[in-house]
Amino acid sequence: MRIEKTKESMMAFLEEKRGKGTIGFVPTMGALHEGHLSLVRRSVKENDCTVVSVFVNPTQFNNPEDLKTYPRTLDADVELLKGTGCDLVFAPSVEEMYPEPDQRTFDFGDLETVMEGAMRPGHFNGVGQVVSRLFDYVRPDRAYFGMKDFQQVAVIKKLVELLNMNVEIVSCDIIREKDGLAKSSRNLLLTAEHREIAPLIHQAMKQAVAEHQTQTVKETIQKTIDVINESPLLEVEYFSIVNDRTLQPIEKWEEAMSPVGCIAVQAGEVRLIDNIVFK
Ligand code: PAF
């Protein structure tokens, strides 16, 4: 497994592979866990060459404290990747990725005016900046993203459409801890107390799905928020039930084929997100 820190060396390595088979790509911000590894394994299975990027992208953080404390564990990440069949790790510096500030703005339309887009202004624009750069350098046939970041997947599909890029976006199921908490690099930052209570988020959402046929959308939302907020350690920032394609909130169950409940919860200093499909 190669580790490259510059675009030139990474692209030179890939030039030898290109044309001989497909290139799969898993963009990450590091602090890898089983969720990322499942994306990497899927890419290894489906492609001839797999590239993983590890880069904490400053332009997608709207909160400087969050950027400062985001876990950076490159050595451990490389160790974990060694067992997956990944061919190349691209771990650039900020200067390497942004020799000049990126001034581009993307118009993701209504996809970015709700939920994460509304709560984290500029976040998806920053994701668009880094992902489009990474796609330009790696030029993958397929790129793999986890559905925990449900809205991000929709935004990236839109990005590919806006920029007319020739890459298939593959979305993969959420990987959970045994107690149901969605795997996230941010889980590492939870205090022991917050880690213990955090599975309540998924439990409450599962309960919402189980009960939803006898409740209105509004009742389901309120009940879920109440169940979680009952814990003094958790505070729901939003819980929205949205149309799976437009990401706009629905008022009646019939407004979407597979409505998705999306949640953001503050657990002490850590902000967690998760989602569930109402089937
Ligand atoms: O999902 C992430 O980890 C990041 O948003 C991504 C896609 C790697 C872009 O920095």
Tab-separated table of C-alpha atoms and ligand atoms in Angstrom:
chain	number	residue	atom	x	y	z
A	1	MET	CA	0.000	0.000	0.000
A	2	ARG	CA	1.433	3.351	-1.096
A	3	ILE	CA	1.129	6.541	0.924
A	4	GLU	CA	1.398	9.743	-1.071
A	5	LYS	CA	1.265	13.300	0.188
A	6	THR	CA	1.421	15.256	-3.063
A	7	LYS	CA	-0.999	15.423	-5.956
A	8	GLU	CA	1.801	14.808	-8.456
A	9	SER	CA	3.086	11.597	-6.853
A	10	MET	CA	-0.448	10.340	-6.280
A	11	MET	CA	-1.480	11.042	-9.869
A	12	ALA	CA	1.716	9.483	-11.238
A	13	PHE	CA	0.968	6.259	-9.341
A	14	LEU	CA	-2.604	6.225	-10.634
A	15	GLU	CA	-1.570	6.881	-14.226
A	16	GLU	CA	-0.010	3.412	-14.261
A	17	LYS	CA	-3.290	1.866	-13.078
A	18	ARG	CA	-5.650	3.854	-15.252
A	19	GLY	CA	-6.853	2.076	-18.332
A	20	LYS	CA	-5.974	-1.304	-16.805
A	21	GLY	CA	-9.143	-1.400	-14.703
A	22	THR	CA	-11.508	0.659	-12.588
A	23	ILE	CA	-10.487	3.028	-9.821
A	24	GLY	CA	-12.592	3.163	-6.660
A	25	PHE	CA	-12.243	6.104	-4.286
A	26	VAL	CA	-13.157	6.589	-0.632
A	27	PRO	CA	-12.733	10.204	0.505
A	28	THR	CA	-12.381	10.513	4.302
A	29	MET	CA	-11.292	12.942	6.969
A	30	GLY	CA	-9.418	10.164	8.782
A	31	ALA	CA	-10.008	8.867	12.324
A	32	LEU	CA	-11.101	5.762	10.482
A	33	HIS	CA	-13.565	3.313	11.966
A	34	GLU	CA	-15.509	0.290	10.798
A	35	GLY	CA	-17.888	2.552	8.836
A	36	HIS	CA	-15.030	3.796	6.639
A	37	LEU	CA	-13.455	0.353	6.413
A	38	SER	CA	-16.704	-1.106	5.100
A	39	LEU	CA	-16.638	1.493	2.291
A	40	VAL	CA	-13.018	0.635	1.528
A	41	ARG	CA	-13.740	-3.114	1.454
A	42	ARG	CA	-16.660	-2.562	-0.871
A	43	SER	CA	-14.485	-0.475	-3.186
A	44	VAL	CA	-11.757	-3.150	-3.133
A	45	LYS	CA	-14.346	-5.756	-4.067
A	46	GLU	CA	-15.823	-3.717	-6.913
A	47	ASN	CA	-12.686	-2.126	-8.421
A	48	ASP	CA	-9.184	-2.995	-9.588
A	49	CYS	CA	-7.567	-0.193	-7.611
A	50	THR	CA	-8.765	1.588	-4.466
A	51	VAL	CA	-7.667	5.024	-3.288
A	52	VAL	CA	-8.484	6.410	0.171
A	53	SER	CA	-7.912	10.083	0.944
A	54	VAL	CA	-7.321	11.267	4.483
A	55	PHE	CA	-7.724	15.022	4.708
A	56	VAL	CA	-9.420	17.159	7.352
A	57	ASN	CA	-10.878	19.776	5.033
A	58	PRO	CA	-10.862	23.214	6.705
A	59	THR	CA	-13.317	24.777	4.235
A	60	GLN	CA	-16.211	22.606	5.416
A	61	PHE	CA	-15.916	23.547	9.096
A	62	ASN	CA	-18.029	26.519	10.049
A	63	ASN	CA	-16.872	26.220	13.666
A	64	PRO	CA	-13.110	26.794	14.234
A	65	GLU	CA	-13.190	24.892	17.538
A	66	ASP	CA	-14.660	21.861	15.767
A	67	LEU	CA	-11.841	22.004	13.181
A	68	LYS	CA	-9.234	22.274	15.946
A	69	THR	CA	-10.523	19.317	17.933
A	70	TYR	CA	-11.402	17.045	14.988
A	71	PRO	CA	-9.407	13.826	15.605
A	72	ARG	CA	-6.258	13.393	13.491
A	73	THR	CA	-4.848	9.876	13.651
A	74	LEU	CA	-3.006	9.256	10.370
A	75	ASP	CA	-0.632	6.542	11.666
A	76	ALA	CA	-3.493	4.503	13.101
A	77	ASP	CA	-5.530	5.094	9.922
A	78	VAL	CA	-2.712	3.731	7.769
A	79	GLU	CA	-2.433	0.653	10.000
A	80	LEU	CA	-6.154	-0.026	9.672
A	81	LEU	CA	-6.065	0.401	5.891
A	82	LYS	CA	-3.220	-2.088	5.507
A	83	GLY	CA	-5.632	-4.948	6.153
A	84	THR	CA	-8.243	-3.888	3.590
A	85	GLY	CA	-6.618	-4.243	0.183
A	86	CYS	CA	-6.465	-0.462	-0.332
A	87	ASP	CA	-3.757	0.394	-2.896
A	88	LEU	CA	-3.082	4.039	-2.178
A	89	VAL	CA	-3.587	6.469	0.696
A	90	PHE	CA	-3.568	10.122	-0.303
A	91	ALA	CA	-2.842	12.287	2.750
A	92	PRO	CA	-2.155	15.840	1.558
A	93	SER	CA	-1.475	18.941	3.654
A	94	VAL	CA	-3.815	21.936	3.588
A	95	GLU	CA	-1.286	23.831	1.408
A	96	GLU	CA	-1.157	20.924	-1.016
A	97	MET	CA	-4.939	20.898	-1.414
A	98	TYR	CA	-5.408	24.667	-1.350
A	99	PRO	CA	-2.307	26.459	-2.680
A	100	GLU	CA	-4.749	29.354	-3.238
A	101	PRO	CA	-8.020	29.879	-1.377
A	102	ASP	CA	-10.960	28.259	-3.188
A	103	GLN	CA	-13.449	31.022	-4.065
A	104	ARG	CA	-15.958	28.807	-5.857
A	105	THR	CA	-19.541	28.674	-4.718
A	106	PHE	CA	-21.907	25.914	-5.734
A	107	ASP	CA	-25.647	26.163	-6.058
A	108	PHE	CA	-27.087	23.014	-4.565
A	109	GLY	CA	-30.565	24.568	-4.554
A	110	ASP	CA	-32.999	23.436	-1.869
A	111	LEU	CA	-30.779	20.497	-0.926
A	112	GLU	CA	-28.608	22.798	1.172
A	113	THR	CA	-31.201	25.089	2.719
A	114	VAL	CA	-32.393	22.452	5.208
A	115	MET	CA	-30.929	20.486	8.126
A	116	GLU	CA	-27.098	20.399	8.043
A	117	GLY	CA	-27.084	23.096	5.365
A	118	ALA	CA	-29.226	25.398	7.504
A	119	MET	CA	-27.353	24.671	10.752
A	120	ARG	CA	-23.828	24.771	9.302
A	121	PRO	CA	-23.679	27.651	6.817
A	122	GLY	CA	-21.020	27.087	4.155
A	123	HIS	CA	-20.500	23.462	5.163
A	124	PHE	CA	-21.721	21.879	1.938
A	125	ASN	CA	-19.958	24.466	-0.192
A	126	GLY	CA	-16.718	23.404	1.501
A	127	VAL	CA	-17.573	19.733	0.925
A	128	GLY	CA	-18.198	20.579	-2.740
A	129	GLN	CA	-14.841	22.353	-2.988
A	130	VAL	CA	-12.802	19.502	-1.569
A	131	VAL	CA	-14.696	16.649	-3.214
A	132	SER	CA	-14.529	18.266	-6.661
A	133	ARG	CA	-10.762	18.803	-6.220
A	134	LEU	CA	-10.259	15.231	-5.065
A	135	PHE	CA	-12.341	13.886	-7.948
A	136	ASP	CA	-10.286	15.986	-10.389
A	137	TYR	CA	-7.016	14.534	-9.082
A	138	VAL	CA	-8.077	10.906	-8.555
A	139	ARG	CA	-10.525	10.708	-11.487
A	140	PRO	CA	-12.257	7.659	-10.000
A	141	ASP	CA	-14.797	5.481	-11.758
A	142	ARG	CA	-16.721	5.055	-8.509
A	143	ALA	CA	-16.708	6.938	-5.205
A	144	TYR	CA	-18.103	5.540	-1.964
A	145	PHE	CA	-19.951	7.475	0.750
A	146	GLY	CA	-21.717	6.410	3.944
A	147	MET	CA	-25.427	7.052	4.342
A	148	LYS	CA	-24.927	8.420	7.855
A	149	ASP	CA	-24.269	11.646	5.982
A	150	PHE	CA	-27.516	11.278	4.053
A	151	GLN	CA	-27.692	14.938	3.020
A	152	GLN	CA	-24.028	14.934	1.992
A	153	VAL	CA	-24.678	12.039	-0.408
A	154	ALA	CA	-27.508	14.010	-2.058
A	155	VAL	CA	-25.302	17.116	-2.303
A	156	ILE	CA	-22.415	15.163	-3.832
A	157	LYS	CA	-24.702	13.579	-6.425
A	158	LYS	CA	-25.831	17.114	-7.297
A	159	LEU	CA	-22.191	18.291	-7.445
A	160	VAL	CA	-21.343	15.557	-9.943
A	161	GLU	CA	-24.338	16.617	-12.025
A	162	LEU	CA	-23.434	20.348	-11.829
A	163	LEU	CA	-19.816	19.727	-12.856
A	164	ASN	CA	-20.733	17.029	-15.336
A	165	MET	CA	-18.272	14.608	-13.775
A	166	ASN	CA	-18.023	11.045	-14.912
A	167	VAL	CA	-18.090	9.238	-11.566
A	168	GLU	CA	-20.634	6.876	-10.074
A	169	ILE	CA	-21.604	7.792	-6.511
A	170	VAL	CA	-22.144	4.650	-4.457
A	171	SER	CA	-24.000	5.139	-1.165
A	172	CYS	CA	-23.481	2.534	1.543
A	173	ASP	CA	-25.508	1.573	4.621
A	174	ILE	CA	-24.841	3.104	8.029
A	175	ILE	CA	-22.575	0.954	10.196
A	176	ARG	CA	-23.557	0.912	13.869
A	177	GLU	CA	-21.971	-0.004	17.163
A	178	LYS	CA	-23.515	-3.056	18.878
A	179	ASP	CA	-25.672	-0.709	20.959
A	180	GLY	CA	-27.004	1.055	17.841
A	181	LEU	CA	-24.952	4.258	17.908
A	182	ALA	CA	-23.974	5.168	14.335
A	183	LYS	CA	-20.208	4.829	13.898
A	184	SER	CA	-18.593	8.244	13.630
A	185	SER	CA	-15.124	9.680	14.086
A	186	ARG	CA	-16.733	12.115	16.500
A	187	ASN	CA	-17.694	9.266	18.852
A	188	LEU	CA	-14.058	9.307	19.982
A	189	LEU	CA	-14.637	12.756	21.454
A	190	LEU	CA	-17.625	11.756	23.625
A	191	THR	CA	-17.153	11.629	27.386
A	192	ALA	CA	-17.864	8.225	28.971
A	193	GLU	CA	-21.225	9.515	30.234
A	194	HIS	CA	-22.265	10.858	26.840
A	195	ARG	CA	-21.082	7.696	25.085
A	196	GLU	CA	-23.264	5.642	27.417
A	197	ILE	CA	-26.430	7.600	26.693
A	198	ALA	CA	-25.806	8.266	22.969
A	199	PRO	CA	-27.476	4.993	21.742
A	200	LEU	CA	-30.760	6.555	22.886
A	201	ILE	CA	-30.719	8.542	19.630
A	202	HIS	CA	-31.046	5.435	17.443
A	203	GLN	CA	-33.408	3.750	19.927
A	204	ALA	CA	-35.782	6.718	19.825
A	205	MET	CA	-35.696	6.772	16.031
A	206	LYS	CA	-36.365	3.033	15.805
A	207	GLN	CA	-39.310	3.531	18.129
A	208	ALA	CA	-40.530	6.353	15.874
A	209	VAL	CA	-40.451	4.030	12.856
A	210	ALA	CA	-42.258	1.263	14.761
A	211	GLU	CA	-45.061	3.601	15.876
A	212	HIS	CA	-45.375	5.963	12.941
A	213	GLN	CA	-48.355	4.365	11.234
A	214	THR	CA	-50.611	5.322	14.135
A	215	GLN	CA	-49.227	8.867	14.441
A	216	THR	CA	-49.000	12.002	12.341
A	217	VAL	CA	-45.602	13.203	11.127
A	218	LYS	CA	-45.762	16.081	13.608
A	219	GLU	CA	-46.561	13.792	16.552
A	220	THR	CA	-43.769	11.414	15.562
A	221	ILE	CA	-41.261	14.261	15.448
A	222	GLN	CA	-42.315	15.703	18.794
A	223	LYS	CA	-42.357	12.345	20.569
A	224	THR	CA	-38.880	11.448	19.306
A	225	ILE	CA	-37.466	14.791	20.395
A	226	ASP	CA	-39.094	14.411	23.836
A	227	VAL	CA	-37.694	10.891	24.344
A	228	ILE	CA	-34.156	12.068	23.596
A	229	ASN	CA	-34.356	15.378	25.435
A	230	GLU	CA	-35.532	13.552	28.538
A	231	SER	CA	-31.866	12.803	29.070
A	232	PRO	CA	-30.169	15.906	30.513
A	233	LEU	CA	-27.022	14.909	28.580
A	234	LEU	CA	-28.584	15.128	25.126
A	235	GLU	CA	-30.201	17.987	23.272
A	236	VAL	CA	-31.874	17.585	19.898
A	237	GLU	CA	-30.903	20.352	17.487
A	238	TYR	CA	-33.359	19.193	14.842
A	239	PHE	CA	-35.317	16.110	13.925
A	240	SER	CA	-36.830	16.401	10.454
A	241	ILE	CA	-38.763	13.861	8.469
A	242	VAL	CA	-38.032	14.544	4.827
A	243	ASN	CA	-38.728	13.390	1.310
A	244	ASP	CA	-35.885	11.048	0.394
A	245	ARG	CA	-35.255	12.748	-2.958
A	246	THR	CA	-35.910	16.454	-2.374
A	247	LEU	CA	-34.839	16.453	1.301
A	248	GLN	CA	-37.714	18.823	2.053
A	249	PRO	CA	-39.747	18.216	5.242
A	250	ILE	CA	-43.006	16.366	4.757
A	251	GLU	CA	-46.242	16.969	6.627
A	252	LYS	CA	-48.037	13.763	5.644
A	253	TRP	CA	-46.578	10.277	5.285
A	254	GLU	CA	-47.946	9.960	1.744
A	255	GLU	CA	-45.700	12.811	0.574
A	256	ALA	CA	-42.713	10.484	0.164
A	257	MET	CA	-42.135	6.901	-0.961
A	258	SER	CA	-39.521	6.323	1.734
A	259	PRO	CA	-39.491	9.242	4.169
A	260	VAL	CA	-36.209	9.669	6.025
A	261	GLY	CA	-35.919	10.918	9.595
A	262	CYS	CA	-32.744	12.983	10.021
A	263	ILE	CA	-31.467	14.083	13.374
A	264	ALA	CA	-28.709	16.205	14.890
A	265	VAL	CA	-28.095	15.983	18.622
A	266	GLN	CA	-25.707	17.864	20.840
A	267	ALA	CA	-24.064	15.435	23.293
A	268	GLY	CA	-21.968	17.679	25.517
A	269	GLU	CA	-19.333	19.232	23.266
A	270	VAL	CA	-20.001	16.770	20.453
A	271	ARG	CA	-22.591	17.087	17.726
A	272	LEU	CA	-23.908	13.754	16.424
A	273	ILE	CA	-26.035	13.095	13.351
A	274	ASP	CA	-27.996	10.034	12.323
A	275	ASN	CA	-30.942	9.054	10.144
A	276	ILE	CA	-33.466	6.296	9.570
A	277	VAL	CA	-35.791	5.301	6.751
A	278	PHE	CA	-39.515	5.074	7.558
A	279	LYS	CA	-40.595	1.885	5.869
B	1	PAF	O1	-17.739	12.730	4.952
B	1	PAF	C1	-16.606	13.191	5.120
B	1	PAF	O2	-15.786	12.644	5.864
B	1	PAF	C2	-16.222	14.481	4.418
B	1	PAF	O3	-17.274	15.363	4.372
B	1	PAF	C3	-15.604	14.257	3.031
B	1	PAF	C4	-16.628	13.691	2.066
B	1	PAF	C5	-14.412	13.341	3.126
B	1	PAF	C6	-15.138	15.604	2.447
B	1	PAF	O4	-14.164	16.195	3.260
